[in-house]
């Protein structure tokens, strides 16, 4: 089963490295696709985005904001299955069902950046089959733990797990002043480490998460509640719960 990876960024390269199959990369940036193929130990090639060639498996690994468009453009090239690694699940699966209704369709979301793998991967299986089962085996063989979830449950959870968590960390980074290291407390050090990790990433990824799942408004409202609290203990107890 040959594989077309649409998107030659970090996630696309990560998946291609795990796939035990011939791989072709397609990307809006031809040079990025070529670099991904070259780094793939000679087992990969590139194809133009508008190529009409078909593949056993089509894997969509693009930013969430263009996931639906990428699926609409490329899912029909799948002979057996189409999967995505975009980070959301409901919208991609709906698009897959529209464009490739007769194909196996599964959404995967690595709950980590590729450089921090292996780890947990959320999986929503709309119409699984032999081809997507092979994908699961590739991911598990690399040491990842697969967690099956309904697409709506996944997307609802990401509003807190990603959207609000990232917004809270970035808000701390924006509000913090430089302080002497010798005065740092454990809580401050933990938050500083998180802020460093988040701000060392790709701003576009975090922007897409805020656009898809929200988070900043809820964190701002919570901070305002703290700032305006007449009974701080009551707010503290709400946070504890």
Short mmCIF file of C-alpha atoms in Angstrom, two decimals, residues 9-237:
data_model
loop_
_atom_site.label_atom_id
_atom_site.label_comp_id
_atom_site.label_asym_id
_atom_site.label_seq_id
_atom_site.Cartn_x
_atom_site.Cartn_y
_atom_site.Cartn_z
CA UNK A 9 5.79 19.83 7.57
CA UNK A 10 6.79 18.31 10.89
CA UNK A 11 3.70 16.14 11.30
CA UNK A 12 3.76 14.89 7.71
CA UNK A 13 7.41 13.96 8.00
CA UNK A 14 6.81 12.30 11.36
CA UNK A 15 4.07 10.08 9.95
CA UNK A 16 6.04 9.28 6.81
CA UNK A 17 8.95 8.09 8.95
CA UNK A 18 6.63 5.63 10.73
CA UNK A 19 4.91 4.33 7.61
CA UNK A 20 6.15 0.93 6.51
CA UNK A 21 5.32 1.66 2.87
CA UNK A 22 6.46 3.71 -0.14
CA UNK A 23 5.71 7.39 0.47
CA UNK A 24 5.10 10.39 -1.77
CA UNK A 25 4.95 13.97 -0.47
CA UNK A 26 2.79 16.75 -1.88
CA UNK A 27 2.97 20.27 -0.49
CA UNK A 28 2.18 23.84 -1.49
CA UNK A 29 5.93 24.45 -1.13
CA UNK A 30 7.74 22.29 -3.69
CA UNK A 31 11.09 22.82 -1.99
CA UNK A 32 9.69 21.68 1.36
CA UNK A 33 8.27 18.55 -0.26
CA UNK A 34 11.61 17.83 -1.91
CA UNK A 35 13.47 18.31 1.37
CA UNK A 36 11.06 15.94 3.12
CA UNK A 37 11.53 13.29 0.46
CA UNK A 38 15.31 13.68 0.54
CA UNK A 39 15.34 13.26 4.31
CA UNK A 40 13.33 10.07 4.05
CA UNK A 41 16.30 7.79 3.37
CA UNK A 42 15.59 7.50 -0.33
CA UNK A 43 12.22 5.78 0.24
CA UNK A 44 10.12 8.81 -0.72
CA UNK A 45 9.38 10.93 -3.76
CA UNK A 46 7.39 14.06 -4.49
CA UNK A 47 4.28 14.58 -6.59
CA UNK A 48 2.63 17.83 -7.68
CA UNK A 49 -0.42 18.90 -5.71
CA UNK A 50 -2.51 18.75 -8.86
CA UNK A 51 -1.31 15.27 -9.87
CA UNK A 52 -4.15 12.87 -10.72
CA UNK A 53 -2.22 9.84 -9.49
CA UNK A 54 -3.97 7.59 -6.96
CA UNK A 55 -2.56 5.93 -3.84
CA UNK A 56 -3.62 3.19 -1.47
CA UNK A 57 -3.67 5.62 1.45
CA UNK A 58 -3.95 9.39 1.51
CA UNK A 59 -2.81 11.05 4.75
CA UNK A 60 -3.70 14.70 5.27
CA UNK A 61 -1.15 16.45 7.52
CA UNK A 62 -1.85 20.15 7.04
CA UNK A 63 -2.81 23.01 9.41
CA UNK A 64 -6.38 22.86 10.72
CA UNK A 65 -7.36 26.03 8.89
CA UNK A 66 -6.84 24.34 5.50
CA UNK A 67 -7.76 20.77 6.46
CA UNK A 68 -11.17 20.78 4.81
CA UNK A 69 -9.81 22.23 1.56
CA UNK A 70 -6.97 19.69 1.48
CA UNK A 71 -9.38 16.81 2.03
CA UNK A 72 -11.69 18.09 -0.70
CA UNK A 73 -8.73 18.31 -3.10
CA UNK A 74 -6.98 15.02 -2.32
CA UNK A 75 -9.21 12.47 -0.57
CA UNK A 76 -10.54 11.21 -3.89
CA UNK A 77 -7.00 10.04 -4.75
CA UNK A 78 -7.30 7.30 -2.12
CA UNK A 79 -7.88 3.77 -3.38
CA UNK A 80 -8.42 2.26 0.07
CA UNK A 81 -8.34 4.83 2.86
CA UNK A 82 -7.99 8.47 3.78
CA UNK A 83 -6.81 9.64 7.20
CA UNK A 84 -5.90 12.96 8.72
CA UNK A 85 -3.45 14.25 11.33
CA UNK A 86 -4.71 17.81 11.51
CA UNK A 87 -5.69 18.17 15.18
CA UNK A 88 -9.48 18.46 14.87
CA UNK A 89 -11.80 15.54 14.15
CA UNK A 90 -15.42 16.47 13.47
CA UNK A 91 -14.83 18.72 10.47
CA UNK A 92 -12.19 16.52 8.78
CA UNK A 93 -14.32 13.39 9.14
CA UNK A 94 -17.35 15.17 7.66
CA UNK A 95 -15.26 16.29 4.71
CA UNK A 96 -13.86 12.79 4.20
CA UNK A 97 -17.38 11.31 4.21
CA UNK A 98 -18.44 13.78 1.52
CA UNK A 99 -15.43 13.37 -0.77
CA UNK A 100 -14.56 9.70 -0.20
CA UNK A 101 -17.71 7.96 1.07
CA UNK A 102 -16.62 4.53 -0.15
CA UNK A 103 -13.19 4.65 1.49
CA UNK A 104 -11.97 3.80 4.98
CA UNK A 105 -11.86 7.00 7.03
CA UNK A 106 -10.09 7.62 10.34
CA UNK A 107 -8.88 10.75 12.12
CA UNK A 108 -5.68 10.66 14.19
CA UNK A 109 -4.45 13.38 16.54
CA UNK A 110 -0.97 13.03 18.07
CA UNK A 111 -1.29 14.68 21.49
CA UNK A 112 2.31 15.87 21.33
CA UNK A 113 4.65 17.70 19.01
CA UNK A 114 6.59 15.29 16.76
CA UNK A 115 9.88 16.08 18.51
CA UNK A 116 8.36 14.96 21.82
CA UNK A 117 7.06 11.58 20.61
CA UNK A 118 6.20 8.86 21.13
CA UNK A 119 3.10 9.55 23.18
CA UNK A 120 -0.68 9.29 23.15
CA UNK A 121 -2.60 9.55 19.88
CA UNK A 122 -6.34 10.17 19.83
CA UNK A 123 -8.17 8.09 17.22
CA UNK A 124 -11.68 8.50 15.85
CA UNK A 125 -12.63 5.66 13.51
CA UNK A 126 -15.50 6.62 11.22
CA UNK A 127 -15.17 3.70 8.82
CA UNK A 128 -12.09 1.63 9.73
CA UNK A 129 -10.75 -1.30 7.76
CA UNK A 130 -7.58 -3.19 6.80
CA UNK A 131 -5.72 -0.12 5.54
CA UNK A 132 -6.40 2.03 8.58
CA UNK A 133 -5.63 -0.95 10.80
CA UNK A 134 -2.16 -0.96 9.22
CA UNK A 135 -1.78 2.71 10.10
CA UNK A 136 -2.67 1.91 13.71
CA UNK A 137 -0.02 -0.82 13.75
CA UNK A 138 2.63 1.58 12.38
CA UNK A 139 1.84 4.08 15.11
CA UNK A 140 1.83 1.46 17.86
CA UNK A 141 5.07 -0.09 16.59
CA UNK A 142 6.72 3.31 17.14
CA UNK A 143 5.77 3.20 20.83
CA UNK A 144 2.64 5.33 20.72
CA UNK A 145 -0.48 4.62 22.79
CA UNK A 146 -3.71 4.91 20.80
CA UNK A 147 -6.80 6.28 22.56
CA UNK A 148 -10.13 5.75 20.79
CA UNK A 149 -12.60 8.62 21.14
CA UNK A 150 -15.74 9.98 19.52
CA UNK A 151 -14.96 13.01 17.32
CA UNK A 152 -17.28 15.38 19.19
CA UNK A 153 -15.83 14.29 22.55
CA UNK A 154 -12.33 14.92 21.23
CA UNK A 155 -13.10 18.39 19.93
CA UNK A 156 -14.96 19.35 23.10
CA UNK A 157 -12.00 18.21 25.21
CA UNK A 158 -9.49 20.12 23.09
CA UNK A 159 -11.22 23.37 24.07
CA UNK A 160 -9.75 22.87 27.54
CA UNK A 161 -6.75 20.61 26.87
CA UNK A 162 -5.32 22.84 24.18
CA UNK A 163 -7.25 26.07 23.76
CA UNK A 164 -7.57 27.16 27.40
CA UNK A 165 -4.33 25.55 28.55
CA UNK A 166 -2.27 27.31 25.88
CA UNK A 167 -4.05 30.62 26.45
CA UNK A 168 -3.37 30.44 30.19
CA UNK A 169 0.32 29.70 29.67
CA UNK A 170 0.74 32.46 27.10
CA UNK A 171 -1.14 34.89 29.35
CA UNK A 172 1.30 34.12 32.17
CA UNK A 173 4.23 34.70 29.81
CA UNK A 174 2.78 38.07 28.79
CA UNK A 175 2.06 39.14 32.38
CA UNK A 176 5.33 37.97 33.97
CA UNK A 177 8.20 40.32 34.80
CA UNK A 178 11.86 39.33 34.89
CA UNK A 179 12.72 38.16 38.40
CA UNK A 180 15.89 36.95 40.16
CA UNK A 181 16.25 33.20 39.63
CA UNK A 182 17.23 32.67 43.27
CA UNK A 183 13.78 33.87 44.35
CA UNK A 184 11.81 31.48 42.13
CA UNK A 185 9.20 29.22 43.70
CA UNK A 186 8.23 25.73 42.42
CA UNK A 187 4.95 27.04 40.97
CA UNK A 188 6.71 29.88 39.16
CA UNK A 189 9.39 27.54 37.81
CA UNK A 190 6.76 25.12 36.48
CA UNK A 191 4.87 27.92 34.75
CA UNK A 192 8.09 29.35 33.33
CA UNK A 193 9.04 25.95 31.92
CA UNK A 194 5.62 25.65 30.30
CA UNK A 195 5.84 29.16 28.87
CA UNK A 196 9.27 28.41 27.41
CA UNK A 197 7.99 25.22 25.82
CA UNK A 198 4.92 26.85 24.30
CA UNK A 199 6.76 29.91 23.00
CA UNK A 200 9.41 27.70 21.42
CA UNK A 201 6.81 26.33 19.00
CA UNK A 202 5.08 27.56 15.86
CA UNK A 203 2.83 30.59 16.35
CA UNK A 204 0.63 29.47 13.47
CA UNK A 205 -0.18 26.18 15.20
CA UNK A 206 -1.30 27.95 18.35
CA UNK A 207 -3.29 30.47 16.33
CA UNK A 208 -5.11 27.63 14.57
CA UNK A 209 -5.94 26.03 17.92
CA UNK A 210 -7.39 29.29 19.24
CA UNK A 211 -9.41 29.70 16.05
CA UNK A 212 -10.73 26.13 16.14
CA UNK A 213 -11.31 25.61 19.86
CA UNK A 214 -11.18 29.04 21.50
CA UNK A 215 -9.76 29.47 24.98
CA UNK A 216 -8.43 33.01 25.34
CA UNK A 217 -11.84 34.55 26.09
CA UNK A 218 -12.55 31.98 28.80
CA UNK A 219 -9.15 32.49 30.42
CA UNK A 220 -9.59 36.27 30.29
CA UNK A 221 -13.01 35.96 31.93
CA UNK A 222 -11.57 33.75 34.67
CA UNK A 223 -8.73 36.19 35.31
CA UNK A 224 -11.21 39.07 35.49
CA UNK A 225 -13.26 37.09 38.00
CA UNK A 226 -10.17 36.74 40.16
CA UNK A 227 -9.31 40.41 39.83
CA UNK A 228 -12.84 41.54 40.74
CA UNK A 229 -13.54 38.96 43.44
CA UNK A 230 -15.10 40.32 46.61
CA UNK A 231 -14.82 36.86 48.18
CA UNK A 232 -11.51 35.42 47.01
CA UNK A 233 -12.00 32.25 49.06
CA UNK A 234 -15.18 31.45 47.12
CA UNK A 235 -13.38 31.81 43.78
CA UNK A 236 -10.48 29.76 45.12
CA UNK A 237 -12.84 26.96 46.13
#
